[in-house]
Amino acid sequence: MLEQLDAIYSQALARLDGLTDGEALAEWQRRYLGKKGEITLLLRATGTLPQEQRAAFGQRANALRDALSAAYTERATAVRQAELSRSLEEAPLDVTLPGRRVPVGGLHPTTQTLRQIYAIWAEMGFQVFRSRDVEDDDTNFTLLNIPPHHPARDMWDTFHTTTPGVILRTHTSPGQIRAMHTYGENGTQPIRVILPGMCYRYEQISARSEIQFNQVEGLATGRNIRLTDLKGTITEFARRMFGPDKRVRFRGSYFPFTEPSLEVDIECILCGGDGCPVCKYTGWIEIAGCGMVHPVVLQNGGYDPREWSGFAFGMGPERMTMNVHGIQDIRYFWQNDLRFLEQF
Ligand code: PHE
C-alpha cells in the first residue's frame, strides 16, 4: 500500500504540472483529494493494515496529502493569474471609458407637494408636528367627539390590528389631541401646528380613493380665534399654494370634531372655473375640510373651552397633486411605476 501511495503521489504531481485551466484543476482535485479521491480512499484504508504498519503509513499518507494540497493551491493561483492575463489580452480593458451612470432618484410628486405645503405654513407661523400612524381607538375617535357606536364612525372605514383598541389612524385629526397634550402645557399655551402623514382606510380602491394616503392636518389654538381667522388663513394658504388670483369658497359641512364645520373649494386649477373633467364641470375643486375646534375636543386636549378657541383643517396632498397635474387616477401614486414617477 505504501508503494501504491507513492505511485499515486508522483503521478498526481506530474499531472498537476500540465494543467492550465480551472476546470481541469477542479477535476484533478476531485480525483486525488476529493471525498472519494485516491489519496483519501487510501488514508481511509489505513485500518486494514497490520497494527505495526498503521502509524508509519498514516503519517506518510497525511504528509503526501498535505504536500499535494499545497502544490494544488500554488498551481491554482498560477492558473488564475494566467487566465486573467489571457482574458485581458483578448479583450483589453479601456480604463478611459466613462463609468455606468448611477441612476439618481427624484422626489415623489406627493413629497414635492408636501414640501410646498410645509414651506407655506412655515411662513405663516405653523410648525410641523409628527404624530403616530398607529393609533388607539380613543384618540382616533372618542376624544374627537366620536364615541363608540356613534354613526359618524361610518365616515372612516378602519383597519384594526390584532390588539384590541389599536388601529391605523384613519385621519390625521388624532394628532390634534396629541399636539394639545404635548405643546399645550395643560391648556395654557397657544398652538400653531400642521400634522402631515399617512392615513389608512379600509376602502374599495378606485381611481379616486386609496387605502393609504397623506393628509396635512392643521391646528391653531388661542384665546380669541374666530371663524374669520380660519377663513382668512385658509384663503391665504390657497393663494400662496395655487396662485394669488384664485377664488376660494367655503361650504357648510359636518365633522364631529369641529363646530361649525366647512369644506373649502378653490377655482379649478386646470380650467379656471369654466368646467372640465377634473372638476366634474363644476368649476370648483375641494381642497380641505375644516372648522372651529369643537368644545369637547378642546376640553379633551386640556383646554378650557370657555376661555380658549381654535380652528382645525385637514387637506389631501395627493388630491391636490392630481388637480395641479391633471392626474386621473390616485392609484398611480403608490404603484411604483417609474414611467409615472419620472414625469415629475
Ligand atoms: N379629519 C377629517 C377627514 O379626514 C378632515 C378634517 C380635519 C375636518 C380637521 C375638519 C377639521 O375627513
GROMACS .gro file of C-alpha atoms and ligand atoms in nm:
model
  356
    1MET     CA    1   0.000   0.000   0.000
    2LEU     CA    2   0.296   0.225   0.069
    3GLU     CA    3   0.425   0.180  -0.290
    4GLN     CA    4   0.077   0.244  -0.420
    5LEU     CA    5   0.066   0.566  -0.219
    6ASP     CA    6   0.400   0.686  -0.355
    7ALA     CA    7   0.299   0.597  -0.710
    8ILE     CA    8  -0.026   0.796  -0.681
    9TYR     CA    9   0.165   1.085  -0.533
   10SER     CA   10   0.421   1.106  -0.817
   11GLN     CA   11   0.152   1.060  -1.078
   12ALA     CA   12  -0.066   1.331  -0.926
   13LEU     CA   13   0.222   1.574  -0.902
   14ALA     CA   14   0.323   1.510  -1.264
   15ARG     CA   15  -0.031   1.561  -1.390
   16LEU     CA   16  -0.077   1.880  -1.190
   17ASP     CA   17   0.213   2.038  -1.376
   18GLY     CA   18   0.041   2.006  -1.710
   19LEU     CA   19  -0.290   2.164  -1.607
   20THR     CA   20  -0.369   2.507  -1.749
   21ASP     CA   21  -0.735   2.576  -1.681
   22GLY     CA   22  -0.966   2.594  -1.384
   23GLU     CA   23  -1.191   2.311  -1.492
   24ALA     CA   24  -0.906   2.062  -1.529
   25LEU     CA   25  -0.778   2.170  -1.188
   26ALA     CA   26  -1.114   2.104  -1.027
   27GLU     CA   27  -1.123   1.763  -1.191
   28TRP     CA   28  -0.772   1.688  -1.056
   29GLN     CA   29  -0.873   1.795  -0.711
   30ARG     CA   30  -1.174   1.566  -0.715
   31ARG     CA   31  -0.969   1.274  -0.844
   32TYR     CA   32  -0.695   1.283  -0.582
   33LEU     CA   33  -0.804   1.486  -0.282
   34GLY     CA   34  -1.185   1.484  -0.304
   35LYS     CA   35  -1.412   1.285  -0.075
   36LYS     CA   36  -1.370   0.980  -0.294
   37GLY     CA   37  -1.025   1.082  -0.415
   38GLU     CA   38  -0.750   0.824  -0.445
   39ILE     CA   39  -0.541   0.959  -0.157
   40THR     CA   40  -0.847   0.996   0.063
   41LEU     CA   41  -0.953   0.637  -0.001
   42LEU     CA   42  -0.605   0.506   0.081
   43LEU     CA   43  -0.598   0.703   0.402
   44ARG     CA   44  -0.930   0.555   0.499
   45ALA     CA   45  -0.796   0.209   0.436
   46THR     CA   46  -0.524   0.254   0.698
   47GLY     CA   47  -0.727   0.039   0.936
   48THR     CA   48  -0.691  -0.266   0.714
   49LEU     CA   49  -0.312  -0.271   0.760
   50PRO     CA   50  -0.141  -0.481   1.022
   51GLN     CA   51  -0.124  -0.295   1.352
   52GLU     CA   52   0.253  -0.223   1.344
   53GLN     CA   53   0.241  -0.064   0.995
   54ARG     CA   54  -0.051   0.171   1.054
   55ALA     CA   55   0.127   0.459   1.222
   56ALA     CA   56   0.401   0.487   0.965
   57PHE     CA   57   0.157   0.459   0.677
   58GLY     CA   58  -0.081   0.713   0.823
   59GLN     CA   59   0.198   0.962   0.877
   60ARG     CA   60   0.327   0.923   0.526
   61ALA     CA   61  -0.020   0.944   0.370
   62ASN     CA   62  -0.101   1.261   0.564
   63ALA     CA   63   0.227   1.422   0.466
   64LEU     CA   64   0.177   1.341   0.098
   65ARG     CA   65  -0.179   1.465   0.109
   66ASP     CA   66  -0.064   1.795   0.261
   67ALA     CA   67   0.210   1.826   0.001
   68LEU     CA   68  -0.042   1.770  -0.279
   69SER     CA   69  -0.279   2.028  -0.130
   70ALA     CA   70  -0.002   2.284  -0.116
   71ALA     CA   71   0.104   2.208  -0.472
   72TYR     CA   72  -0.258   2.237  -0.581
   73THR     CA   73  -0.303   2.579  -0.423
   74GLU     CA   74   0.012   2.706  -0.583
   75ARG     CA   75  -0.087   2.574  -0.925
   76ALA     CA   76  -0.440   2.713  -0.893
   77THR     CA   77  -0.307   3.060  -0.818
   78ALA     CA   78  -0.076   3.046  -1.118
   79VAL     CA   79  -0.357   2.925  -1.345
   80ARG     CA   80  -0.591   3.201  -1.226
   81GLN     CA   81  -0.322   3.461  -1.296
   82ALA     CA   82  -0.260   3.319  -1.640
   83GLU     CA   83  -0.632   3.313  -1.719
   84LEU     CA   84  -0.665   3.673  -1.610
   85SER     CA   85  -0.378   3.797  -1.824
   86ARG     CA   86  -0.507   3.596  -2.117
   87SER     CA   87  -0.854   3.747  -2.092
   88LEU     CA   88  -0.706   4.095  -2.055
   89GLU     CA   89  -0.508   4.041  -2.374
   90GLU     CA   90  -0.803   3.902  -2.565
   91ALA     CA   91  -1.044   4.178  -2.458
   92PRO     CA   92  -0.836   4.473  -2.348
   93LEU     CA   93  -0.983   4.692  -2.077
   94ASP     CA   94  -1.025   5.055  -2.175
   95VAL     CA   95  -0.985   5.236  -1.848
   96THR     CA   96  -1.071   5.567  -2.015
   97LEU     CA   97  -1.432   5.460  -2.088
   98PRO     CA   98  -1.684   5.657  -1.881
   99GLY     CA   99  -1.841   5.456  -1.598
  100ARG     CA  100  -2.203   5.350  -1.584
  101ARG     CA  101  -2.422   5.631  -1.466
  102VAL     CA  102  -2.576   5.570  -1.124
  103PRO     CA  103  -2.945   5.650  -1.157
  104VAL     CA  104  -3.038   5.945  -0.937
  105GLY     CA  105  -3.381   5.930  -0.780
  106GLY     CA  106  -3.623   6.220  -0.780
  107LEU     CA  107  -3.876   6.338  -0.527
  108HIS     CA  108  -4.212   6.164  -0.531
  109PRO     CA  109  -4.481   6.403  -0.658
  110THR     CA  110  -4.658   6.389  -0.322
  111THR     CA  111  -4.334   6.471  -0.143
  112GLN     CA  112  -4.295   6.774  -0.367
  113THR     CA  113  -4.646   6.891  -0.282
  114LEU     CA  114  -4.590   6.822   0.088
  115ARG     CA  115  -4.272   7.030   0.091
  116GLN     CA  116  -4.455   7.319  -0.076
  117ILE     CA  117  -4.728   7.290   0.187
  118TYR     CA  118  -4.476   7.283   0.473
  119ALA     CA  119  -4.297   7.590   0.337
  120ILE     CA  120  -4.615   7.794   0.308
  121TRP     CA  121  -4.743   7.704   0.654
  122ALA     CA  122  -4.396   7.768   0.797
  123GLU     CA  123  -4.404   8.122   0.657
  124MET     CA  124  -4.740   8.163   0.825
  125GLY     CA  125  -4.603   8.051   1.163
  126PHE     CA  126  -4.705   7.684   1.170
  127GLN     CA  127  -4.461   7.420   1.289
  128VAL     CA  128  -4.462   7.054   1.178
  129PHE     CA  129  -4.578   6.813   1.447
  130ARG     CA  130  -4.528   6.442   1.373
  131SER     CA  131  -4.791   6.215   1.517
  132ARG     CA  132  -4.808   5.834   1.514
  133ASP     CA  133  -4.955   5.624   1.230
  134VAL     CA  134  -5.068   5.350   1.467
  135GLU     CA  135  -5.328   5.498   1.697
  136ASP     CA  136  -5.560   5.391   1.970
  137ASP     CA  137  -5.929   5.390   1.909
  138ASP     CA  138  -5.983   5.653   2.181
  139THR     CA  139  -5.759   5.916   2.024
  140ASN     CA  140  -5.868   5.844   1.667
  141PHE     CA  141  -6.239   5.863   1.756
  142THR     CA  142  -6.368   5.903   2.110
  143LEU     CA  143  -6.159   6.203   2.215
  144LEU     CA  144  -6.252   6.365   1.884
  145ASN     CA  145  -6.614   6.357   1.990
  146ILE     CA  146  -6.693   6.033   1.807
  147PRO     CA  147  -6.798   5.793   2.085
  148PRO     CA  148  -6.818   5.416   2.025
  149HIS     CA  149  -7.125   5.320   1.824
  150HIS     CA  150  -7.173   5.677   1.705
  151PRO     CA  151  -7.292   5.657   1.345
  152ALA     CA  152  -7.028   5.914   1.245
  153ARG     CA  153  -6.770   5.635   1.277
  154ASP     CA  154  -6.908   5.510   0.948
  155MET     CA  155  -6.732   5.804   0.781
  156TRP     CA  156  -6.398   5.627   0.845
  157ASP     CA  157  -6.364   5.262   0.749
  158THR     CA  158  -6.093   5.140   0.977
  159PHE     CA  159  -5.802   4.896   0.966
  160HIS     CA  160  -5.789   4.718   1.300
  161THR     CA  161  -5.488   4.533   1.439
  162THR     CA  162  -5.490   4.207   1.633
  163THR     CA  163  -5.450   4.413   1.952
  164PRO     CA  164  -5.796   4.532   2.058
  165GLY     CA  165  -5.828   4.910   2.050
  166VAL     CA  166  -5.517   4.958   1.835
  167ILE     CA  167  -5.587   5.075   1.480
  168LEU     CA  168  -5.421   5.250   1.188
  169ARG     CA  169  -5.520   5.615   1.201
  170THR     CA  170  -5.799   5.692   0.957
  171HIS     CA  171  -5.714   6.063   0.952
  172THR     CA  172  -5.451   6.295   1.100
  173SER     CA  173  -5.704   6.453   1.338
  174PRO     CA  174  -5.599   6.239   1.641
  175GLY     CA  175  -5.273   6.435   1.615
  176GLN     CA  176  -5.473   6.739   1.734
  177ILE     CA  177  -5.520   6.571   2.071
  178ARG     CA  178  -5.154   6.468   2.086
  179ALA     CA  179  -5.034   6.816   1.988
  180MET     CA  180  -5.253   6.974   2.255
  181HIS     CA  181  -5.117   6.736   2.519
  182THR     CA  182  -4.757   6.787   2.401
  183TYR     CA  183  -4.743   7.161   2.332
  184GLY     CA  184  -5.041   7.290   2.524
  185GLU     CA  185  -4.884   7.266   2.872
  186ASN     CA  186  -5.215   7.177   3.029
  187GLY     CA  187  -5.413   7.409   2.812
  188THR     CA  188  -5.211   7.721   2.882
  189GLN     CA  189  -5.026   7.772   2.554
  190PRO     CA  190  -5.143   7.878   2.209
  191ILE     CA  191  -5.061   7.629   1.932
  192ARG     CA  192  -4.988   7.666   1.560
  193VAL     CA  193  -4.904   7.330   1.405
  194ILE     CA  194  -4.951   7.124   1.093
  195LEU     CA  195  -4.957   6.747   1.120
  196PRO     CA  196  -4.865   6.567   0.799
  197GLY     CA  197  -4.861   6.194   0.743
  198MET     CA  198  -5.012   5.874   0.611
  199CYS     CA  199  -5.368   5.776   0.689
  200TYR     CA  200  -5.527   5.438   0.627
  201ARG     CA  201  -5.879   5.343   0.534
  202TYR     CA  202  -6.033   5.008   0.467
  203GLU     CA  203  -6.190   5.110   0.139
  204GLN     CA  204  -6.257   4.980  -0.205
  205ILE     CA  205  -5.958   5.104  -0.407
  206SER     CA  206  -6.062   5.308  -0.708
  207ALA     CA  207  -5.939   5.593  -0.926
  208ARG     CA  208  -6.049   5.837  -0.652
  209SER     CA  209  -5.968   5.651  -0.329
  210GLU     CA  210  -5.676   5.452  -0.198
  211ILE     CA  211  -5.638   5.258   0.125
  212GLN     CA  212  -5.342   5.478   0.220
  213PHE     CA  213  -5.286   5.844   0.151
  214ASN     CA  214  -5.139   6.153   0.311
  215GLN     CA  215  -5.321   6.423   0.497
  216VAL     CA  216  -5.197   6.750   0.631
  217GLU     CA  217  -5.388   6.847   0.942
  218GLY     CA  218  -5.366   7.196   1.087
  219LEU     CA  219  -5.443   7.317   1.436
  220ALA     CA  220  -5.442   7.663   1.592
  221THR     CA  221  -5.550   7.727   1.950
  222GLY     CA  222  -5.567   8.069   2.112
  223ARG     CA  223  -5.776   8.300   2.324
  224ASN     CA  224  -5.963   8.482   2.052
  225ILE     CA  225  -5.961   8.267   1.744
  226ARG     CA  226  -6.273   8.310   1.533
  227LEU     CA  227  -6.423   8.166   1.219
  228THR     CA  228  -6.297   8.468   1.025
  229ASP     CA  229  -5.940   8.376   1.128
  230LEU     CA  230  -5.993   8.029   0.988
  231LYS     CA  231  -6.135   8.159   0.661
  232GLY     CA  232  -5.865   8.422   0.620
  233THR     CA  233  -5.583   8.181   0.700
  234ILE     CA  234  -5.703   7.907   0.466
  235THR     CA  235  -5.769   8.158   0.187
  236GLU     CA  236  -5.417   8.297   0.227
  237PHE     CA  237  -5.274   7.945   0.214
  238ALA     CA  238  -5.471   7.862  -0.101
  239ARG     CA  239  -5.350   8.178  -0.275
  240ARG     CA  240  -4.987   8.110  -0.187
  241MET     CA  241  -5.023   7.750  -0.297
  242PHE     CA  242  -5.228   7.786  -0.615
  243GLY     CA  243  -5.191   8.148  -0.725
  244PRO     CA  244  -5.287   8.492  -0.590
  245ASP     CA  245  -5.590   8.537  -0.813
  246LYS     CA  246  -5.758   8.203  -0.735
  247ARG     CA  247  -6.104   8.234  -0.588
  248VAL     CA  248  -6.179   8.035  -0.272
  249ARG     CA  249  -6.519   7.936  -0.138
  250PHE     CA  250  -6.644   7.778   0.184
  251ARG     CA  251  -6.940   7.545   0.211
  252GLY     CA  252  -7.112   7.428   0.529
  253SER     CA  253  -7.032   7.067   0.619
  254TYR     CA  254  -7.024   6.830   0.914
  255PHE     CA  255  -6.740   6.682   1.118
  256PRO     CA  256  -6.795   6.563   1.476
  257PHE     CA  257  -6.478   6.738   1.598
  258THR     CA  258  -6.547   7.086   1.456
  259GLU     CA  259  -6.839   7.320   1.503
  260PRO     CA  260  -6.920   7.484   1.275
  261SER     CA  261  -6.765   7.270   1.001
  262LEU     CA  262  -6.679   7.379   0.649
  263GLU     CA  263  -6.538   7.247   0.327
  264VAL     CA  264  -6.301   7.456   0.118
  265ASP     CA  265  -6.307   7.473  -0.261
  266ILE     CA  266  -6.080   7.663  -0.497
  267GLU     CA  267  -6.141   7.760  -0.853
  268CYS     CA  268  -6.042   7.466  -1.074
  269ILE     CA  269  -5.672   7.485  -1.149
  270LEU     CA  270  -5.699   7.332  -1.494
  271CYS     CA  271  -5.997   7.515  -1.644
  272GLY     CA  272  -6.001   7.827  -1.427
  273GLY     CA  273  -6.366   7.774  -1.341
  274ASP     CA  274  -6.507   7.710  -1.690
  275GLY     CA  275  -6.572   7.342  -1.619
  276CYS     CA  276  -6.368   7.036  -1.720
  277PRO     CA  277  -6.348   6.664  -1.636
  278VAL     CA  278  -6.111   6.726  -1.341
  279CYS     CA  279  -6.363   6.950  -1.160
  280LYS     CA  280  -6.651   6.741  -1.296
  281TYR     CA  281  -6.776   7.053  -1.479
  282THR     CA  282  -6.845   7.240  -1.155
  283GLY     CA  283  -6.553   7.485  -1.189
  284TRP     CA  284  -6.454   7.414  -0.826
  285ILE     CA  285  -6.219   7.171  -0.656
  286GLU     CA  286  -6.240   7.066  -0.293
  287ILE     CA  287  -5.907   7.102  -0.112
  288ALA     CA  288  -5.983   7.068   0.260
  289GLY     CA  289  -6.227   7.010   0.541
  290CYS     CA  290  -6.209   7.249   0.833
  291GLY     CA  291  -6.391   7.414   1.119
  292MET     CA  292  -6.371   7.559   1.467
  293VAL     CA  293  -6.239   7.303   1.714
  294HIS     CA  294  -6.537   7.151   1.896
  295PRO     CA  295  -6.552   7.247   2.268
  296VAL     CA  296  -6.547   6.878   2.364
  297VAL     CA  297  -6.222   6.831   2.169
  298LEU     CA  298  -6.063   7.139   2.329
  299GLN     CA  299  -6.159   7.000   2.666
  300ASN     CA  300  -6.015   6.657   2.582
  301GLY     CA  301  -5.693   6.833   2.483
  302GLY     CA  302  -5.675   7.005   2.820
  303TYR     CA  303  -5.811   7.347   2.714
  304ASP     CA  304  -6.099   7.522   2.887
  305PRO     CA  305  -6.344   7.594   2.603
  306ARG     CA  306  -6.490   7.892   2.790
  307GLU     CA  307  -6.157   8.073   2.750
  308TRP     CA  308  -5.994   7.908   2.453
  309SER     CA  309  -6.094   7.851   2.096
  310GLY     CA  310  -5.923   7.719   1.788
  311PHE     CA  311  -5.956   7.610   1.430
  312ALA     CA  312  -5.851   7.292   1.253
  313PHE     CA  313  -5.831   7.177   0.895
  314GLY     CA  314  -5.736   6.866   0.703
  315MET     CA  315  -5.616   6.864   0.344
  316GLY     CA  316  -5.519   6.589   0.099
  317PRO     CA  317  -5.185   6.639  -0.078
  318GLU     CA  318  -5.242   6.358  -0.328
  319ARG     CA  319  -5.573   6.512  -0.435
  320MET     CA  320  -5.401   6.850  -0.468
  321THR     CA  321  -5.124   6.697  -0.679
  322MET     CA  322  -5.383   6.529  -0.900
  323ASN     CA  323  -5.561   6.856  -0.956
  324VAL     CA  324  -5.246   7.052  -1.032
  325HIS     CA  325  -5.111   6.798  -1.283
  326GLY     CA  326  -5.441   6.664  -1.414
  327ILE     CA  327  -5.363   6.311  -1.287
  328GLN     CA  328  -5.671   6.096  -1.344
  329ASP     CA  329  -5.604   5.805  -1.110
  330ILE     CA  330  -5.486   5.812  -0.748
  331ARG     CA  331  -5.355   5.453  -0.776
  332TYR     CA  332  -5.052   5.577  -0.971
  333PHE     CA  333  -4.907   5.730  -0.655
  334TRP     CA  334  -4.815   5.404  -0.483
  335GLN     CA  335  -4.783   5.177  -0.785
  336ASN     CA  336  -4.410   5.245  -0.809
  337ASP     CA  337  -4.416   5.276  -1.186
  338LEU     CA  338  -4.113   5.481  -1.290
  339ARG     CA  339  -4.283   5.591  -1.611
  340PHE     CA  340  -4.528   5.780  -1.391
  341LEU     CA  341  -4.284   5.899  -1.127
  342GLU     CA  342  -4.023   6.025  -1.372
  343GLN     CA  343  -4.266   6.280  -1.510
  344PHE     CA  344  -4.236   6.500  -1.202
  345PHE     N1  345  -6.029   6.456   0.957
  345PHE     C1  346  -6.120   6.499   0.854
  345PHE     C2  347  -6.127   6.389   0.748
  345PHE     O1  348  -6.044   6.302   0.746
  345PHE     C3  349  -6.076   6.631   0.793
  345PHE     C4  350  -6.083   6.745   0.889
  345PHE     C5  351  -5.977   6.779   0.967
  345PHE     C6  352  -6.201   6.819   0.901
  345PHE     C7  353  -5.981   6.885   1.057
  345PHE     C8  354  -6.209   6.923   0.989
  345PHE     C9  355  -6.101   6.957   1.068
  345PHE     O2  356  -6.215   6.386   0.665
   0.00000   0.00000   0.00000
